[in-house]
Short mmCIF file of C-alpha atoms in Angstrom, two decimals:
data_model
loop_
_atom_site.label_atom_id
_atom_site.label_comp_id
_atom_site.label_asym_id
_atom_site.label_seq_id
_atom_site.Cartn_x
_atom_site.Cartn_y
_atom_site.Cartn_z
CA MET A 1 72.77 56.39 -33.55
CA VAL A 2 75.69 58.10 -31.91
CA TYR A 3 75.90 60.61 -34.59
CA HIS A 4 72.17 61.63 -34.45
CA ILE A 5 72.36 61.71 -30.59
CA TYR A 6 75.42 64.13 -31.21
CA VAL A 7 73.67 66.41 -33.65
CA SER A 8 70.49 66.62 -31.44
CA SER A 9 72.71 67.63 -28.50
CA LEU A 10 74.34 70.39 -30.74
CA HIS A 11 70.84 71.85 -31.65
CA ILE A 12 69.57 71.69 -27.93
CA TYR A 13 72.67 73.67 -26.97
CA PHE A 14 72.57 76.14 -29.98
CA ASP A 15 68.99 76.78 -29.54
CA GLN A 16 69.32 78.25 -26.27
CA SER A 17 68.08 81.89 -26.42
CA LYS A 18 71.45 83.20 -25.38
CA VAL A 19 73.59 81.35 -27.74
CA ARG A 20 71.12 82.21 -30.55
CA ASN A 21 70.78 85.72 -29.53
CA ASP A 22 74.48 86.25 -29.57
CA PHE A 23 74.59 85.07 -33.18
CA ILE A 24 71.78 87.33 -34.21
CA ARG A 25 73.43 90.15 -32.48
CA SER A 26 76.58 89.48 -34.29
CA ILE A 27 74.71 89.62 -37.72
CA VAL A 28 72.69 92.73 -36.65
CA SER A 29 75.62 94.76 -35.00
CA VAL A 30 78.18 94.15 -37.85
CA VAL A 31 76.00 94.54 -40.80
CA GLU A 32 73.87 97.38 -39.92
CA MET A 33 76.60 99.35 -38.22
CA HIS A 34 78.36 99.21 -41.71
CA GLY A 35 75.28 99.49 -43.79
CA ASP A 36 73.92 103.10 -43.92
CA GLY A 37 70.37 102.23 -43.19
CA LEU A 38 70.60 98.52 -44.23
CA ARG A 39 68.36 96.25 -41.98
CA VAL A 40 68.72 92.39 -41.13
CA GLU A 41 65.57 90.35 -40.97
CA LYS A 42 65.26 89.69 -37.12
CA THR A 43 62.20 87.39 -36.73
CA ASN A 44 62.70 84.20 -38.80
CA TYR A 45 64.83 82.03 -36.60
CA GLU A 46 63.72 78.99 -38.65
CA LEU A 47 66.69 79.75 -41.14
CA PHE A 48 69.54 78.89 -38.82
CA GLU A 49 71.53 75.78 -38.80
CA VAL A 50 74.48 74.40 -37.01
CA THR A 51 77.14 72.34 -38.55
CA PRO A 52 78.88 69.22 -37.29
CA LEU A 53 81.98 71.52 -36.86
CA LEU A 54 79.84 73.78 -34.53
CA THR A 55 79.51 76.54 -36.99
CA GLN A 56 76.21 78.56 -36.86
CA LYS A 57 74.79 79.61 -40.15
CA ALA A 58 72.01 81.77 -41.24
CA ASN A 59 70.24 83.02 -44.41
CA LEU A 60 68.32 86.02 -43.71
CA LYS A 61 66.55 88.92 -45.68
CA ILE A 62 67.96 92.26 -45.84
CA TYR A 63 65.87 95.44 -46.60
CA ARG A 64 65.57 99.20 -46.18
CA HIS A 65 62.98 101.50 -44.82
CA VAL A 66 61.36 103.49 -47.47
CA GLY A 67 58.65 105.47 -45.95
CA SER A 68 56.60 103.01 -43.98
CA TRP A 69 57.53 99.82 -45.81
CA GLU A 70 60.42 97.45 -45.35
CA VAL A 71 61.56 97.06 -48.97
CA ILE A 72 63.71 93.75 -49.43
CA THR A 73 66.93 94.44 -51.26
CA GLY A 74 68.71 91.11 -50.92
CA GLU A 75 70.00 88.23 -48.68
CA ILE A 76 72.56 87.72 -46.29
CA GLN A 77 74.48 84.40 -45.68
CA ALA A 78 76.29 84.68 -42.45
CA ALA A 79 78.41 82.19 -40.36
CA LEU A 80 79.77 82.18 -36.88
CA SER A 81 82.51 79.65 -36.04
CA ILE A 82 82.95 78.22 -32.41
CA THR A 83 86.17 80.27 -32.28
CA GLY A 84 84.12 83.49 -32.83
CA LYS A 85 85.11 84.06 -36.57
CA PHE A 86 82.36 85.86 -38.21
CA THR A 87 81.84 86.10 -42.05
CA TYR A 88 79.01 87.08 -44.29
CA THR A 89 78.28 87.74 -47.87
CA ILE A 90 75.32 89.78 -49.36
CA THR A 91 73.41 89.05 -52.45
CA ASN A 92 71.51 91.89 -53.95
CA THR A 93 68.19 90.54 -55.14
CA GLY A 94 66.14 93.92 -55.47
CA ALA A 95 64.04 94.90 -58.47
CA TYR A 96 66.73 97.29 -59.80
CA MET A 97 70.36 96.78 -61.10
CA ASN A 98 71.14 100.01 -58.97
CA GLY A 99 69.48 102.17 -56.52
CA ASN A 100 69.60 99.88 -53.46
CA ASN A 101 72.52 101.84 -51.91
CA PRO A 102 72.48 105.24 -50.32
CA GLY A 103 74.79 107.79 -51.97
CA PRO A 104 77.99 108.91 -50.46
CA PHE A 105 78.62 110.91 -47.32
CA TYR A 106 81.35 113.69 -47.75
CA LEU A 107 83.17 114.83 -44.87
CA PRO A 108 82.81 118.59 -43.59
CA TYR A 109 85.32 120.89 -45.51
CA SER A 110 86.71 121.75 -42.10
CA LEU A 111 88.13 118.16 -41.59
CA VAL A 112 89.97 118.21 -45.11
CA ASP A 113 91.25 121.86 -44.95
CA GLY A 114 89.06 122.61 -47.81
CA ILE A 115 86.37 125.08 -48.93
CA PRO A 116 83.21 124.40 -50.81
CA THR A 117 83.88 124.05 -54.59
CA LYS A 118 81.74 123.41 -57.45
CA ASP A 119 82.93 121.25 -60.28
CA LYS A 120 81.68 118.83 -63.02
CA ASP A 121 81.48 116.02 -60.26
CA THR A 122 78.42 117.33 -58.93
CA SER A 123 76.36 115.85 -61.69
CA ASP A 124 74.99 112.83 -59.78
CA GLU A 125 73.72 115.30 -57.17
CA SER A 126 72.03 117.56 -59.80
CA SER A 127 70.34 114.56 -61.27
CA SER A 128 69.01 113.42 -57.94
CA LEU A 129 67.67 116.94 -57.09
CA ASN A 130 65.93 116.98 -60.59
CA ARG A 131 64.35 113.55 -60.12
CA LEU A 132 63.04 114.69 -56.64
CA ARG A 133 61.45 117.77 -58.22
CA LYS A 134 59.65 115.67 -60.76
CA ILE A 135 58.20 113.09 -58.62
CA ASP A 136 54.63 113.83 -57.70
CA ASP A 137 53.31 114.07 -54.43
CA GLY A 138 51.95 110.54 -53.88
CA HIS A 139 55.46 109.04 -53.20
CA VAL A 140 57.94 108.43 -50.42
CA ALA A 141 61.51 108.09 -50.89
CA GLU A 142 64.90 107.52 -49.28
CA MET A 143 67.39 110.11 -49.43
CA SER A 144 71.20 110.64 -48.28
CA LEU A 145 72.38 113.92 -47.11
CA SER A 146 75.48 115.28 -45.60
CA LEU A 147 76.16 117.87 -42.79
CA LYS A 148 78.35 121.00 -43.62
CA ASN A 149 79.86 120.62 -40.03
CA LEU A 150 80.26 117.79 -37.61
CA ALA A 151 77.27 117.53 -35.04
CA PRO A 152 76.19 115.38 -32.01
CA PRO A 153 73.33 113.24 -33.27
CA ASP A 154 70.64 115.13 -31.17
CA GLN A 155 71.74 118.23 -32.78
CA LEU A 156 71.11 116.84 -36.36
CA MET A 157 67.76 115.59 -35.11
CA GLN A 158 67.00 119.08 -33.99
CA LEU A 159 67.47 120.40 -37.41
CA LEU A 160 64.75 117.96 -38.50
CA THR A 161 62.13 118.64 -36.01
CA ASP A 162 60.05 120.78 -38.39
CA TYR A 163 59.88 118.28 -41.08
CA ASP A 164 57.78 114.88 -41.37
CA VAL A 165 60.66 112.49 -42.02
CA ALA A 166 62.39 109.74 -40.17
CA VAL A 167 66.17 108.88 -40.02
CA THR A 168 67.47 105.35 -40.56
CA ALA A 169 71.03 106.05 -40.10
CA MET A 170 73.77 108.58 -39.65
CA PRO A 171 77.51 108.31 -40.59
CA ILE A 172 79.77 108.79 -37.48
CA TYR A 173 83.17 110.51 -37.89
CA SER A 174 85.53 108.23 -35.69
CA GLY A 175 88.90 109.90 -36.60
CA GLU A 176 89.46 108.14 -39.92
CA LEU A 177 91.73 110.81 -41.24
CA ILE A 178 93.89 110.58 -38.21
CA ASP A 179 96.66 107.94 -38.33
CA GLN A 180 94.35 105.11 -39.55
CA ASP A 181 95.26 103.30 -42.86
CA ILE A 182 91.81 103.74 -44.57
CA SER A 183 91.00 104.08 -48.32
CA TYR A 184 88.85 107.00 -49.49
CA SER A 185 87.39 108.27 -52.56
CA ARG A 186 87.10 111.98 -53.76
CA SER A 187 84.64 113.99 -55.83
CA GLY A 188 86.19 117.29 -56.58
CA MET A 189 89.19 118.54 -54.80
CA PHE A 190 87.74 118.62 -51.22
CA ASN A 191 84.82 116.23 -51.23
CA TYR A 192 86.11 113.28 -49.37
CA ASN A 193 83.98 110.11 -49.07
CA ILE A 194 85.45 107.61 -46.47
CA PRO A 195 84.35 104.05 -44.88
CA HIS A 196 82.60 104.76 -41.86
CA LEU A 197 80.41 103.55 -38.93
CA SER A 198 76.76 104.06 -39.01
CA LEU A 199 74.61 105.22 -36.02
CA LYS A 200 71.65 102.81 -36.31
CA PRO A 201 68.47 102.50 -34.07
CA LEU A 202 68.72 100.40 -30.99
CA SER A 203 68.50 96.65 -31.18
CA GLU A 204 68.06 94.50 -27.92
CA PHE A 205 68.27 90.85 -27.81
CA LYS A 206 67.04 89.33 -24.54
CA GLU A 207 66.32 85.73 -23.37
CA ASP A 208 62.40 86.79 -23.63
CA GLY A 209 62.46 88.13 -27.15
CA ALA A 210 64.18 90.97 -29.22
CA ASN A 211 63.17 94.64 -29.32
CA TRP A 212 64.37 97.16 -31.84
CA TYR A 213 63.55 100.70 -33.42
CA ASN A 214 62.72 101.04 -37.08
CA TYR A 215 63.88 104.84 -37.15
CA PHE A 216 65.14 107.92 -35.36
CA VAL A 217 62.30 110.29 -35.44
CA PRO A 218 62.53 113.92 -34.33
CA ASP A 219 59.98 113.50 -31.58
CA ASP A 220 62.41 111.25 -29.77
CA ILE A 221 65.40 113.57 -29.47
CA GLY A 222 65.41 112.84 -25.73
CA GLN A 223 66.32 109.25 -26.55
CA MET A 224 69.30 109.99 -28.52
CA GLN A 225 71.68 109.51 -25.74
CA GLU A 226 70.20 106.08 -24.89
CA GLN A 227 70.61 105.15 -28.72
CA VAL A 228 74.30 106.44 -28.81
CA GLN A 229 74.93 104.47 -25.82
CA ALA A 230 73.58 101.36 -27.27
CA MET A 231 75.61 101.81 -30.45
CA MET A 232 78.80 102.12 -28.20
CA SER A 233 77.91 98.95 -26.37
CA ASP A 234 77.48 97.07 -29.47
CA LEU A 235 80.62 98.23 -30.92
CA GLU A 236 82.56 97.29 -27.70
CA TRP A 237 80.60 93.87 -27.78
CA MET A 238 81.78 93.29 -31.33
CA SER A 239 85.33 94.11 -30.50
CA ASN A 240 85.30 91.74 -27.51
CA HIS A 241 83.45 88.81 -28.84
CA ILE A 242 83.76 88.19 -32.49
CA GLU A 243 86.46 88.38 -35.28
CA TYR A 244 85.42 89.92 -38.43
CA SER A 245 86.78 91.82 -41.47
CA GLY A 246 87.53 95.33 -40.28
CA ALA A 247 87.50 94.60 -36.64
CA GLU A 248 90.84 96.13 -36.22
CA LEU A 249 89.92 99.42 -37.54
CA ASP A 250 86.70 99.29 -35.42
CA ILE A 251 88.74 99.09 -32.33
CA GLN A 252 90.60 102.07 -33.26
CA ARG A 253 87.17 103.83 -33.92
CA LEU A 254 85.99 102.83 -30.40
CA ALA A 255 88.98 104.29 -28.81
CA TYR A 256 88.53 107.55 -30.60
CA LEU A 257 84.87 107.73 -29.94
CA LYS A 258 85.46 107.03 -26.30
CA LYS A 259 87.90 109.94 -26.05
CA ASN A 260 86.10 112.45 -28.40
CA GLY A 261 82.47 111.59 -28.19
CA VAL A 262 80.25 110.61 -31.05
CA GLN A 263 79.64 113.20 -33.78
CA VAL A 264 77.92 112.59 -37.22
CA TYR A 265 78.13 114.33 -40.67
CA GLY A 266 75.14 113.19 -42.35
CA ALA A 267 71.87 110.88 -42.33
CA VAL A 268 69.85 108.64 -44.46
CA VAL A 269 66.15 110.02 -44.22
CA THR A 270 62.88 108.82 -45.45
CA GLY A 271 59.44 110.26 -45.93
CA PRO A 272 57.24 112.09 -48.30
CA VAL A 273 58.97 113.43 -51.40
CA ARG A 274 57.89 116.98 -50.80
CA GLU A 275 59.29 116.95 -47.20
CA LEU A 276 62.61 115.50 -48.49
CA GLU A 277 62.69 118.48 -51.08
CA LYS A 278 62.27 120.92 -48.30
CA LEU A 279 65.48 119.40 -46.64
CA THR A 280 67.47 120.30 -49.79
CA LYS A 281 66.86 124.00 -48.73
CA VAL A 282 68.19 123.73 -45.28
CA PRO A 283 71.60 125.76 -45.14
CA GLU A 284 73.15 123.26 -42.82
CA PHE A 285 72.76 120.44 -45.34
CA GLN A 286 74.85 119.73 -48.52
CA HIS A 287 75.45 116.80 -51.00
CA PHE A 288 71.98 115.28 -51.49
CA HIS A 289 71.33 111.71 -53.19
CA LEU A 290 68.04 110.29 -53.89
CA ASN A 291 67.73 106.63 -53.44
CA ARG A 292 64.85 104.44 -53.39
CA VAL A 293 61.42 105.66 -54.36
CA GLU A 294 57.97 103.90 -53.58
CA ILE A 295 54.44 104.73 -53.79
CA TRP A 296 52.85 106.50 -50.80
CA ASN A 297 52.92 104.52 -47.61
CA TRP A 298 53.44 107.28 -44.80
CA ASP A 299 51.41 107.29 -41.66
#
């Protein structure tokens, strides 16, 4: 009897909207800010539980926006202990052995003291462009692209105003090449691909419910400052409230962004394949990688 009263009391406390919202915010902020367009299910609160040791747990779907569809690519198992330690694992359950993840984003050459080079390691990009050209008009897709120069997010969105596409994420440069112990990969002499934060559309969790954006769209350039401020607020909240793998590096990133401002060097975009093909001709863009492709579902 005492045990049942204890368990019931736990659920009454943890089912409070603020406590539950903080857990959801932990999952969404950490996963989506490190996921290059990855999204976490935000509506199914029945999949939460609380252990006798006061750890909150959840199993949620993860998905990507391909056109107007939310394409499920896996599941996340997340846990938040009473001490604030947050852990998670992702299981890919998509229809393909590969193709769930966006391609790499390469830093602008000016950051690595390099110049554009053409070498044999561009085969993946050539394959993506060939595939894109051969897909007929009745399809939408997700594509990654890099910028040749760092730019504020609203400037990147300005480059997209003439195209019928939406943006699901932007890689942020947070000073990773300056006194930070990070790993990187390289394709060619000057093509550096580093771990990074992603600027994601705003998500808000309030006592009366949650609100979130699916995309950044060129028509909403005026809202980009609000989106950037929300990202900075989430990053600071993560640093102050939860302990997770990579938190120390994110604290350094936050300090860099507060001092230097937010600049991005690419985007994950989605839309009709012919519109994506047009983007490959924009002189400010480079390093294109075609990701998921679906039949037409664009409004």
